[in-house]
Amino acid sequence: MYLCTQNRKWTNMLIGRKMESSELLKLCDSDRSEFVAIYGRRRVGKTYLVNEVLGDRMLFRHSGLSRDDMEGQLEGWRSSLADAGVKDPPVVKSWIEAFDALKPLIRSSRKRKKVIFIDEMPWMDTPRSNFVSALEFFWNGWASARHDILLVVCGSATSWIINKVIRNHGGLHNRVTAQIALEPFSLQECEQYARAQGLGMNRRQLMEGYMVMGGVPYYWSLLERGKSIAQNIDTLFFARNGKLRNEFTELYHSLFKSPEDYIGVITALSKRKSGLTRNDIAEGSHTANNGRLTTILADLEQCGFIRRFSVVGKKSHDAIYQLTDHFTLFYFQFMEGNASEDEQFWSKCIGRPVYNTWAGLAFERLCFSHIEQIKRAIGIAAVSTNVFAWRAAADEVYGPGAQIDMLIDRQDQVVNLCDMKYSAAPYAIDKELADSLQYRRERFIRATKNRKAIHLTMITANGLLRNAYAGEIQCEVTADELFGK
């Protein structure tokens, strides 16, 4: 769900988030008190979702203050009480007192369901504040015993929401009655948004926008009508006062208390498109391979910046971590250390080798963001599957090394060996690629002793050119199919 803008004015057009909206309304209409936790990447629209769906039912709303101390957080809470209609709200010195000050407002309300929305909750959990204990006491000792409260909490620090609220092993254990993971927009939702906003972009331009910004609604809301996607990217990222010029620093500093450690890991991952093992990450980021690294990797994965996937034939501790956040990949390729003052930098990059190399990698990441659409295109939406990667080093017996970035292992005894190619025109498979695909298939079968049928699968931006080698491909997926539901 996200508002569309026309001439930078808000309208009432809503895009996406139907399932999440329905869930919130169902919770609001239930006959018991509900505790819902919403999490997702920064800028993905969590606050907007709650305000739009529950805004007219809201009794109390509060947002934590970025990097303020406990005293400042409590003063902010007092201000929110005043905004909710509490006359002369008391000065509170602890979170127990703060939640107590909320109770009279709830008791006096005639609303059928008292909606309490606490945004950016992780910022409220300052050192030695005992915030989580106070939240536990409020919910367990008072709110949950009623039948008319909907407590909605969220925050961009996804790992905090998951570990301190959803997976809490203390007083909040199993207290959350619903959780909503808010994902970025799909290509289809970005297309709907762009159409409603009057951006006038074709699917190639939409794909380029997605490969730069991913499906982050806030980023898309900044695009201007009358400009091409390239012009918009120049304006947002490379203009002197571009609204997203400093987004990388703001993004990681807003999410993590020690952002340098996280950026170190992200930087190491940015240097290897196929991903790194945990040992490789520790070495590349100069981070000790201990519990701290475990926390960093888990946080980054939960926030949607990296993905962890198994490698066929390898043990779980040999899993591969791969950087998947579209904007972060774009930043490392074109913005980090870029001393250029050219405000048309991006427009001038298009078509150059550096652009073509980036586009190929970014298209692969786009495909990984649309696995369900790929499955539907292949005709296996109802088939149970696992998505793996596979790599093998050079071997005296088997031959040169080989790597497959996407394997769809199906319950119906088929494995789709996927190769992803981005090009402006229909992609022409040449003899070199055809030989490579056949070699990787045979090497995979021999190394893993796989007995399933192997279907060579090409995922392309504009389809395949029908030549002598195209007939060796069993399955084909085009970008148009990635725009499906």
Short mmCIF file of C-alpha atoms in Angstrom, two decimals:
data_model
loop_
_atom_site.label_atom_id
_atom_site.label_comp_id
_atom_site.label_asym_id
_atom_site.label_seq_id
_atom_site.Cartn_x
_atom_site.Cartn_y
_atom_site.Cartn_z
CA MET A 1 0.00 0.00 0.00
CA TYR A 2 1.36 3.42 -0.86
CA LEU A 3 -0.10 6.74 -1.85
CA CYS A 4 0.29 7.91 -5.38
CA THR A 5 1.30 11.48 -5.99
CA GLN A 6 0.27 13.75 -8.78
CA ASN A 7 2.22 17.01 -8.98
CA ARG A 8 3.56 16.06 -5.53
CA LYS A 9 0.07 16.23 -4.00
CA TRP A 10 -1.33 13.23 -2.16
CA THR A 11 -4.34 11.46 -3.60
CA ASN A 12 -6.40 8.58 -2.29
CA MET A 13 -5.05 5.96 -4.68
CA LEU A 14 -3.70 2.92 -2.86
CA ILE A 15 -1.36 0.36 -4.38
CA GLY A 16 -0.75 -3.16 -3.06
CA ARG A 17 -0.80 -4.42 0.53
CA LYS A 18 -4.30 -5.93 0.19
CA MET A 19 -3.50 -8.98 2.31
CA GLU A 20 -1.82 -6.89 5.02
CA SER A 21 -4.69 -4.38 5.06
CA SER A 22 -7.23 -7.16 5.39
CA GLU A 23 -5.27 -8.69 8.26
CA LEU A 24 -5.16 -5.40 10.17
CA LEU A 25 -8.89 -4.82 9.71
CA LYS A 26 -9.64 -8.37 10.84
CA LEU A 27 -7.60 -7.83 14.00
CA CYS A 28 -9.36 -4.55 14.61
CA ASP A 29 -12.74 -6.26 14.40
CA SER A 30 -11.88 -9.23 16.62
CA ASP A 31 -13.57 -9.82 19.96
CA ARG A 32 -10.33 -9.91 21.97
CA SER A 33 -7.31 -7.73 22.56
CA GLU A 34 -4.67 -8.15 19.86
CA PHE A 35 -0.93 -7.52 19.77
CA VAL A 36 0.49 -7.21 16.25
CA ALA A 37 4.14 -6.67 15.28
CA ILE A 38 4.95 -5.27 11.84
CA TYR A 39 8.46 -5.42 10.48
CA GLY A 40 10.28 -4.80 7.24
CA ARG A 41 13.05 -2.85 5.58
CA ARG A 42 13.35 0.90 6.21
CA ARG A 43 11.29 2.98 3.73
CA VAL A 44 9.06 0.01 2.86
CA GLY A 45 5.88 1.70 4.11
CA LYS A 46 5.14 0.23 7.55
CA THR A 47 4.02 3.51 9.12
CA TYR A 48 2.04 4.42 6.05
CA LEU A 49 0.22 1.08 6.06
CA VAL A 50 -0.94 1.49 9.66
CA ASN A 51 -1.95 5.13 9.26
CA GLU A 52 -3.95 4.49 6.11
CA VAL A 53 -5.74 1.36 7.30
CA LEU A 54 -6.29 2.27 10.95
CA GLY A 55 -5.89 6.04 10.99
CA ASP A 56 -9.54 6.86 11.63
CA ARG A 57 -9.67 4.26 14.43
CA MET A 58 -6.51 5.40 16.17
CA LEU A 59 -6.76 6.31 19.85
CA PHE A 60 -3.06 6.85 20.56
CA ARG A 61 -0.01 7.00 18.36
CA HIS A 62 3.61 7.53 19.26
CA SER A 63 6.95 7.29 17.48
CA GLY A 64 10.29 6.73 19.17
CA LEU A 65 12.94 9.41 18.79
CA SER A 66 16.06 8.63 16.81
CA ARG A 67 19.13 8.32 19.02
CA ASP A 68 17.65 10.19 21.99
CA ASP A 69 18.16 9.15 25.61
CA MET A 70 15.53 7.82 27.99
CA GLU A 71 14.59 11.27 29.28
CA GLY A 72 13.98 12.49 25.74
CA GLN A 73 11.99 9.38 24.84
CA LEU A 74 9.72 9.81 27.88
CA GLU A 75 9.19 13.49 27.10
CA GLY A 76 8.18 12.48 23.58
CA TRP A 77 5.67 10.00 25.06
CA ARG A 78 4.19 12.79 27.20
CA SER A 79 3.80 14.94 24.11
CA SER A 80 1.99 12.10 22.31
CA LEU A 81 -0.41 11.77 25.25
CA ALA A 82 -1.21 15.47 24.89
CA ASP A 83 -1.78 15.02 21.14
CA ALA A 84 -4.23 12.21 21.96
CA GLY A 85 -6.32 14.56 24.12
CA VAL A 86 -4.91 13.94 27.58
CA LYS A 87 -5.06 17.20 29.51
CA ASP A 88 -1.93 18.05 31.47
CA PRO A 89 -0.25 14.66 30.96
CA PRO A 90 1.94 13.75 33.91
CA VAL A 91 5.71 13.96 33.87
CA VAL A 92 6.88 10.35 33.91
CA LYS A 93 10.26 9.05 34.97
CA SER A 94 10.01 5.41 33.90
CA TRP A 95 8.34 3.33 31.24
CA ILE A 96 6.12 1.70 33.85
CA GLU A 97 4.79 5.17 34.66
CA ALA A 98 4.53 6.00 30.96
CA PHE A 99 2.29 3.02 30.21
CA ASP A 100 0.27 3.73 33.38
CA ALA A 101 -0.38 7.23 32.04
CA LEU A 102 -1.89 5.65 28.92
CA LYS A 103 -4.49 3.60 30.82
CA PRO A 104 -6.92 6.45 31.70
CA LEU A 105 -7.09 7.41 28.01
CA ILE A 106 -8.01 3.83 27.11
CA ARG A 107 -10.57 3.51 29.93
CA SER A 108 -12.34 6.73 28.97
CA SER A 109 -12.52 5.99 25.24
CA ARG A 110 -15.83 4.96 23.69
CA LYS A 111 -14.18 3.44 20.65
CA ARG A 112 -15.13 -0.21 20.18
CA LYS A 113 -11.46 -1.09 19.60
CA LYS A 114 -8.79 1.10 21.12
CA VAL A 115 -5.97 1.19 18.58
CA ILE A 116 -2.56 1.94 20.13
CA PHE A 117 0.20 2.45 17.56
CA ILE A 118 3.82 2.60 18.71
CA ASP A 119 6.16 3.31 15.80
CA GLU A 120 9.96 3.04 15.76
CA MET A 121 9.81 1.09 19.00
CA PRO A 122 13.47 -0.05 18.86
CA TRP A 123 14.61 3.55 19.41
CA MET A 124 12.69 3.60 22.71
CA ASP A 125 14.72 0.73 24.14
CA THR A 126 17.61 2.84 25.36
CA PRO A 127 20.31 1.42 27.68
CA ARG A 128 19.08 0.61 31.21
CA SER A 129 15.59 1.91 30.41
CA ASN A 130 13.82 -1.42 31.13
CA PHE A 131 11.51 -0.59 28.24
CA VAL A 132 10.79 -4.20 27.25
CA SER A 133 9.98 -5.15 30.86
CA ALA A 134 7.52 -2.26 31.08
CA LEU A 135 5.92 -3.30 27.79
CA GLU A 136 5.58 -6.84 29.14
CA PHE A 137 3.95 -5.56 32.33
CA PHE A 138 1.52 -3.33 30.41
CA TRP A 139 0.42 -6.11 28.04
CA ASN A 140 0.45 -9.13 30.33
CA GLY A 141 -0.78 -7.41 33.47
CA TRP A 142 -3.45 -5.19 32.01
CA ALA A 143 -4.09 -4.87 28.26
CA SER A 144 -4.40 -8.55 27.35
CA ALA A 145 -7.10 -9.06 30.01
CA ARG A 146 -9.36 -6.61 28.20
CA HIS A 147 -11.15 -7.37 24.95
CA ASP A 148 -10.95 -4.00 23.23
CA ILE A 149 -7.28 -3.16 22.57
CA LEU A 150 -5.30 -3.44 19.35
CA LEU A 151 -1.64 -2.78 20.07
CA VAL A 152 0.38 -2.28 16.89
CA VAL A 153 4.17 -2.01 17.13
CA CYS A 154 6.72 -1.62 14.39
CA GLY A 155 10.17 -0.34 13.59
CA SER A 156 12.77 -0.36 10.86
CA ALA A 157 15.26 -2.22 13.06
CA THR A 158 13.74 -5.52 12.00
CA SER A 159 16.09 -7.65 14.07
CA TRP A 160 14.99 -5.84 17.25
CA ILE A 161 11.30 -6.43 16.52
CA ILE A 162 11.92 -10.10 15.79
CA ASN A 163 14.26 -10.84 18.70
CA LYS A 164 12.82 -8.61 21.42
CA VAL A 165 9.11 -8.92 20.62
CA ILE A 166 8.21 -11.81 18.32
CA ARG A 167 10.81 -14.32 19.58
CA ASN A 168 11.01 -12.97 23.11
CA HIS A 169 11.92 -15.69 25.61
CA GLY A 170 10.75 -13.72 28.64
CA GLY A 171 7.41 -12.21 29.54
CA LEU A 172 6.42 -11.51 25.92
CA HIS A 173 6.94 -15.12 24.84
CA ASN A 174 4.06 -16.09 22.54
CA ARG A 175 2.18 -12.89 23.42
CA VAL A 176 2.17 -11.47 19.90
CA THR A 177 -1.11 -12.54 18.33
CA ALA A 178 -0.17 -11.59 14.76
CA GLN A 179 2.91 -10.57 12.82
CA ILE A 180 3.13 -8.91 9.42
CA ALA A 181 6.33 -8.97 7.37
CA LEU A 182 6.04 -6.09 4.94
CA GLU A 183 7.94 -6.87 1.76
CA PRO A 184 9.10 -4.43 -0.93
CA PHE A 185 6.88 -3.99 -3.97
CA SER A 186 7.05 -6.55 -6.75
CA LEU A 187 7.57 -5.48 -10.35
CA GLN A 188 3.84 -5.69 -10.89
CA GLU A 189 3.14 -3.36 -7.97
CA CYS A 190 5.80 -0.93 -9.17
CA GLU A 191 4.14 -0.94 -12.59
CA GLN A 192 0.74 -0.25 -11.02
CA TYR A 193 2.23 2.55 -8.95
CA ALA A 194 4.03 4.11 -11.91
CA ARG A 195 0.85 3.97 -14.00
CA ALA A 196 -1.26 5.56 -11.28
CA GLN A 197 1.38 8.23 -10.76
CA GLY A 198 1.43 9.01 -14.47
CA LEU A 199 5.14 8.32 -14.92
CA GLY A 200 4.69 7.01 -18.46
CA MET A 201 7.38 4.32 -18.23
CA ASN A 202 7.60 1.14 -20.25
CA ARG A 203 8.63 -2.17 -18.73
CA ARG A 204 12.27 -1.81 -19.68
CA GLN A 205 12.43 1.48 -17.78
CA LEU A 206 10.56 -0.04 -14.86
CA MET A 207 13.05 -2.90 -14.71
CA GLU A 208 15.94 -0.43 -14.71
CA GLY A 209 14.29 1.46 -11.87
CA TYR A 210 13.81 -1.79 -9.95
CA MET A 211 17.41 -2.81 -10.49
CA VAL A 212 18.51 0.50 -8.94
CA MET A 213 15.93 0.98 -6.16
CA GLY A 214 14.35 -2.42 -5.68
CA GLY A 215 10.70 -2.32 -4.71
CA VAL A 216 11.07 0.26 -1.94
CA PRO A 217 7.90 2.39 -2.16
CA TYR A 218 9.48 5.53 -0.72
CA TYR A 219 12.13 5.59 -3.42
CA TRP A 220 9.50 5.19 -6.13
CA SER A 221 7.43 7.99 -4.60
CA LEU A 222 10.27 10.41 -5.38
CA LEU A 223 10.16 9.82 -9.15
CA GLU A 224 8.91 12.79 -11.15
CA ARG A 225 6.56 12.82 -14.08
CA GLY A 226 7.99 14.13 -17.32
CA LYS A 227 11.42 12.64 -16.65
CA SER A 228 12.80 9.35 -17.94
CA ILE A 229 14.00 6.78 -15.42
CA ALA A 230 17.60 7.75 -16.24
CA GLN A 231 16.87 11.43 -15.60
CA ASN A 232 15.16 10.56 -12.34
CA ILE A 233 18.13 8.49 -11.18
CA ASP A 234 20.46 11.37 -11.98
CA THR A 235 18.22 13.77 -10.04
CA LEU A 236 17.87 11.54 -6.97
CA PHE A 237 21.35 10.05 -6.66
CA PHE A 238 23.88 12.24 -8.49
CA ALA A 239 22.54 15.81 -8.34
CA ARG A 240 24.30 17.94 -5.75
CA ASN A 241 21.17 18.08 -3.58
CA GLY A 242 19.75 14.72 -4.65
CA LYS A 243 17.24 13.39 -2.12
CA LEU A 244 18.93 9.97 -2.08
CA ARG A 245 22.53 11.08 -2.48
CA ASN A 246 23.29 10.28 1.19
CA GLU A 247 20.81 7.42 1.54
CA PHE A 248 23.42 4.71 2.09
CA THR A 249 24.82 6.32 5.25
CA GLU A 250 21.39 7.27 6.56
CA LEU A 251 20.03 3.79 5.88
CA TYR A 252 22.59 1.79 7.85
CA HIS A 253 23.05 4.35 10.61
CA SER A 254 19.31 4.43 11.27
CA LEU A 255 19.06 0.65 11.58
CA PHE A 256 22.10 -0.46 13.56
CA LYS A 257 23.72 0.85 16.73
CA SER A 258 27.22 0.01 15.44
CA PRO A 259 26.75 0.57 11.70
CA GLU A 260 30.46 0.35 10.88
CA ASP A 261 30.49 -3.37 11.70
CA TYR A 262 27.51 -3.99 9.43
CA ILE A 263 28.89 -1.85 6.62
CA GLY A 264 32.16 -3.81 6.84
CA VAL A 265 30.29 -7.07 6.21
CA ILE A 266 28.19 -5.52 3.44
CA THR A 267 31.34 -4.14 1.80
CA ALA A 268 32.99 -7.57 1.79
CA LEU A 269 29.88 -9.12 0.22
CA SER A 270 29.72 -6.40 -2.44
CA LYS A 271 33.03 -7.61 -3.86
CA ARG A 272 31.81 -11.13 -4.71
CA LYS A 273 28.60 -11.38 -6.71
CA SER A 274 28.24 -15.11 -6.16
CA GLY A 275 28.41 -14.68 -2.38
CA LEU A 276 30.76 -15.66 0.42
CA THR A 277 30.90 -18.25 3.13
CA ARG A 278 30.96 -17.15 6.75
CA ASN A 279 34.72 -17.71 6.94
CA ASP A 280 35.23 -15.62 3.80
CA ILE A 281 33.11 -12.80 5.28
CA ALA A 282 35.10 -12.81 8.52
CA GLU A 283 38.34 -12.56 6.59
CA GLY A 284 37.12 -9.98 4.08
CA SER A 285 35.52 -7.69 6.68
CA HIS A 286 38.23 -8.15 9.33
CA THR A 287 35.52 -9.30 11.74
CA ALA A 288 36.10 -11.98 14.36
CA ASN A 289 34.30 -15.20 13.46
CA ASN A 290 32.29 -15.39 16.67
CA GLY A 291 28.87 -14.63 18.10
CA ARG A 292 29.09 -11.00 17.04
CA LEU A 293 29.36 -12.01 13.39
CA THR A 294 26.42 -14.37 13.87
CA THR A 295 24.35 -11.42 15.12
CA ILE A 296 25.41 -9.15 12.26
CA LEU A 297 24.57 -11.74 9.61
CA ALA A 298 21.22 -12.55 11.21
CA ASP A 299 20.33 -8.84 11.46
CA LEU A 300 21.23 -8.16 7.85
CA GLU A 301 19.26 -11.17 6.67
CA GLN A 302 16.19 -10.24 8.72
CA CYS A 303 16.35 -6.68 7.38
CA GLY A 304 16.37 -7.99 3.81
CA PHE A 305 19.85 -6.85 2.80
CA ILE A 306 21.39 -10.29 2.33
CA ARG A 307 20.18 -13.81 1.75
CA ARG A 308 21.54 -17.05 3.08
CA PHE A 309 21.20 -20.14 0.93
CA SER A 310 22.38 -23.69 1.00
CA VAL A 311 24.77 -25.16 -1.51
CA VAL A 312 23.86 -28.55 -2.91
CA GLY A 313 26.14 -31.21 -1.43
CA LYS A 314 27.52 -28.93 1.29
CA LYS A 315 26.90 -28.86 5.04
CA SER A 316 24.84 -26.09 6.64
CA HIS A 317 27.91 -24.26 7.98
CA ASP A 318 29.12 -23.93 4.37
CA ALA A 319 26.07 -21.84 3.45
CA ILE A 320 26.58 -18.88 1.13
CA TYR A 321 25.67 -15.31 2.06
CA GLN A 322 24.86 -13.01 -0.82
CA LEU A 323 24.17 -9.27 -0.97
CA THR A 324 20.68 -8.82 -2.44
CA ASP A 325 19.59 -5.25 -1.66
CA HIS A 326 19.29 -3.51 -5.01
CA PHE A 327 20.09 -0.01 -3.79
CA THR A 328 23.15 -1.17 -1.83
CA LEU A 329 24.53 -2.98 -4.88
CA PHE A 330 23.94 0.15 -6.97
CA TYR A 331 25.69 2.28 -4.35
CA PHE A 332 28.84 0.16 -4.33
CA GLN A 333 28.98 0.00 -8.11
CA PHE A 334 28.42 3.67 -8.92
CA MET A 335 28.31 5.92 -5.85
CA GLU A 336 30.99 4.80 -3.39
CA GLY A 337 34.11 6.88 -3.95
CA ASN A 338 32.57 8.59 -6.98
CA ALA A 339 34.28 11.96 -7.15
CA SER A 340 32.40 13.02 -10.27
CA GLU A 341 30.39 16.23 -10.01
CA ASP A 342 28.54 15.37 -13.21
CA GLU A 343 24.82 15.59 -12.45
CA GLN A 344 24.09 13.53 -15.59
CA PHE A 345 26.49 10.80 -14.54
CA TRP A 346 23.97 7.98 -14.85
CA SER A 347 22.60 8.99 -18.22
CA LYS A 348 26.13 9.00 -19.59
CA CYS A 349 26.87 5.53 -18.13
CA ILE A 350 24.10 3.79 -20.03
CA GLY A 351 25.46 1.51 -22.72
CA ARG A 352 29.03 1.55 -21.42
CA PRO A 353 30.75 -1.68 -20.30
CA VAL A 354 30.44 -0.78 -16.60
CA TYR A 355 26.69 -0.33 -17.06
CA ASN A 356 26.29 -3.59 -18.98
CA THR A 357 28.20 -5.52 -16.31
CA TRP A 358 26.10 -4.00 -13.55
CA ALA A 359 22.83 -4.62 -15.43
CA GLY A 360 23.62 -8.31 -15.83
CA LEU A 361 24.21 -8.74 -12.09
CA ALA A 362 21.27 -6.52 -11.10
CA PHE A 363 18.94 -8.51 -13.36
CA GLU A 364 20.00 -11.70 -11.58
CA ARG A 365 19.08 -10.10 -8.26
CA LEU A 366 15.76 -8.99 -9.73
CA CYS A 367 15.06 -12.61 -10.68
CA PHE A 368 15.84 -13.78 -7.15
CA SER A 369 13.27 -11.24 -5.92
CA HIS A 370 10.63 -12.88 -8.13
CA ILE A 371 11.01 -16.62 -7.55
CA GLU A 372 7.25 -17.13 -7.29
CA GLN A 373 6.68 -15.43 -10.64
CA ILE A 374 9.36 -17.66 -12.20
CA LYS A 375 7.67 -20.76 -10.80
CA ARG A 376 4.32 -19.67 -12.23
CA ALA A 377 5.89 -19.03 -15.62
CA ILE A 378 7.41 -22.51 -15.62
CA GLY A 379 4.05 -23.95 -14.57
CA ILE A 380 5.08 -25.26 -11.14
CA ALA A 381 3.38 -22.79 -8.80
CA ALA A 382 1.74 -25.64 -6.90
CA VAL A 383 4.85 -27.83 -6.74
CA SER A 384 6.94 -27.89 -3.58
CA THR A 385 10.42 -26.54 -4.37
CA ASN A 386 13.71 -25.46 -2.85
CA VAL A 387 16.02 -22.88 -4.41
CA PHE A 388 19.73 -23.63 -4.16
CA ALA A 389 23.04 -22.58 -5.59
CA TRP A 390 25.87 -24.89 -6.53
CA ARG A 391 29.54 -24.46 -7.14
CA ALA A 392 32.46 -26.84 -7.68
CA ALA A 393 36.17 -26.16 -7.79
CA ALA A 394 38.41 -27.39 -10.56
CA ASP A 395 39.09 -31.09 -10.21
CA GLU A 396 41.58 -33.47 -11.88
CA VAL A 397 38.83 -36.03 -12.40
CA TYR A 398 35.80 -33.87 -13.21
CA GLY A 399 37.52 -30.95 -14.94
CA PRO A 400 37.27 -27.14 -14.67
CA GLY A 401 35.25 -25.47 -11.94
CA ALA A 402 31.59 -24.73 -12.44
CA GLN A 403 28.90 -22.61 -10.80
CA ILE A 404 25.11 -22.41 -10.99
CA ASP A 405 23.52 -19.41 -9.25
CA MET A 406 19.93 -20.66 -9.27
CA LEU A 407 18.74 -24.25 -9.07
CA ILE A 408 15.03 -24.91 -8.53
CA ASP A 409 14.86 -28.37 -6.99
CA ARG A 410 11.32 -29.68 -7.49
CA GLN A 411 9.35 -32.33 -5.66
CA ASP A 412 8.19 -33.71 -9.02
CA GLN A 413 11.66 -35.09 -9.78
CA VAL A 414 12.89 -32.20 -11.92
CA VAL A 415 15.63 -29.63 -11.34
CA ASN A 416 15.57 -26.34 -13.26
CA LEU A 417 19.12 -25.16 -13.96
CA CYS A 418 18.55 -21.43 -14.43
CA ASP A 419 20.73 -18.97 -16.31
CA MET A 420 19.76 -15.28 -16.28
CA LYS A 421 20.68 -12.86 -19.05
CA TYR A 422 19.88 -9.18 -19.48
CA SER A 423 19.91 -7.55 -22.90
CA ALA A 424 17.96 -4.87 -24.72
CA ALA A 425 17.17 -7.20 -27.63
CA PRO A 426 16.19 -10.88 -27.69
CA TYR A 427 19.15 -12.79 -26.28
CA ALA A 428 21.16 -14.93 -28.70
CA ILE A 429 22.64 -18.08 -27.22
CA ASP A 430 25.99 -18.69 -28.86
CA LYS A 431 28.09 -21.83 -28.97
CA GLU A 432 30.17 -20.77 -25.96
CA LEU A 433 27.12 -20.36 -23.71
CA ALA A 434 25.48 -23.53 -25.05
CA ASP A 435 28.64 -25.52 -24.28
CA SER A 436 28.85 -23.90 -20.82
CA LEU A 437 25.26 -24.83 -19.98
CA GLN A 438 25.80 -28.43 -21.08
CA TYR A 439 29.06 -28.66 -19.15
CA ARG A 440 27.49 -27.26 -15.96
CA ARG A 441 24.62 -29.69 -16.24
CA GLU A 442 26.87 -32.70 -16.68
CA ARG A 443 29.27 -31.53 -13.98
CA PHE A 444 26.38 -31.02 -11.57
CA ILE A 445 24.95 -34.48 -12.27
CA ARG A 446 28.30 -36.21 -11.84
CA ALA A 447 29.32 -34.29 -8.71
CA THR A 448 25.98 -34.60 -6.88
CA LYS A 449 24.88 -37.95 -8.37
CA ASN A 450 21.56 -36.30 -9.08
CA ARG A 451 18.98 -38.61 -10.67
CA LYS A 452 16.30 -36.06 -11.39
CA ALA A 453 15.65 -34.66 -14.85
CA ILE A 454 17.65 -31.47 -15.46
CA HIS A 455 15.81 -28.76 -17.43
CA LEU A 456 17.97 -25.98 -18.84
CA THR A 457 16.07 -22.77 -18.13
CA MET A 458 16.77 -19.31 -19.52
CA ILE A 459 15.39 -16.19 -17.83
CA THR A 460 15.82 -13.17 -20.09
CA ALA A 461 14.69 -9.57 -20.30
CA ASN A 462 13.40 -9.83 -23.88
CA GLY A 463 13.15 -13.49 -24.75
CA LEU A 464 15.45 -15.69 -26.81
CA LEU A 465 16.52 -15.26 -30.39
CA ARG A 466 15.50 -18.40 -32.26
CA ASN A 467 18.78 -19.77 -33.51
CA ALA A 468 20.48 -23.17 -33.68
CA TYR A 469 21.14 -23.25 -29.92
CA ALA A 470 17.78 -22.03 -28.59
CA GLY A 471 16.27 -25.48 -29.06
CA GLU A 472 18.48 -26.88 -26.28
CA ILE A 473 16.55 -24.85 -23.70
CA GLN A 474 13.67 -26.73 -22.06
CA CYS A 475 12.13 -23.76 -20.21
CA GLU A 476 12.07 -20.07 -21.00
CA VAL A 477 10.95 -17.16 -18.80
CA THR A 478 10.75 -13.57 -20.00
CA ALA A 479 10.61 -10.26 -18.14
CA ASP A 480 6.94 -9.87 -18.99
CA GLU A 481 6.25 -12.97 -16.91
CA LEU A 482 8.22 -11.47 -14.02
CA PHE A 483 5.59 -8.71 -13.98
CA GLY A 484 2.92 -11.28 -13.10
CA LYS A 485 1.32 -11.81 -9.72
#
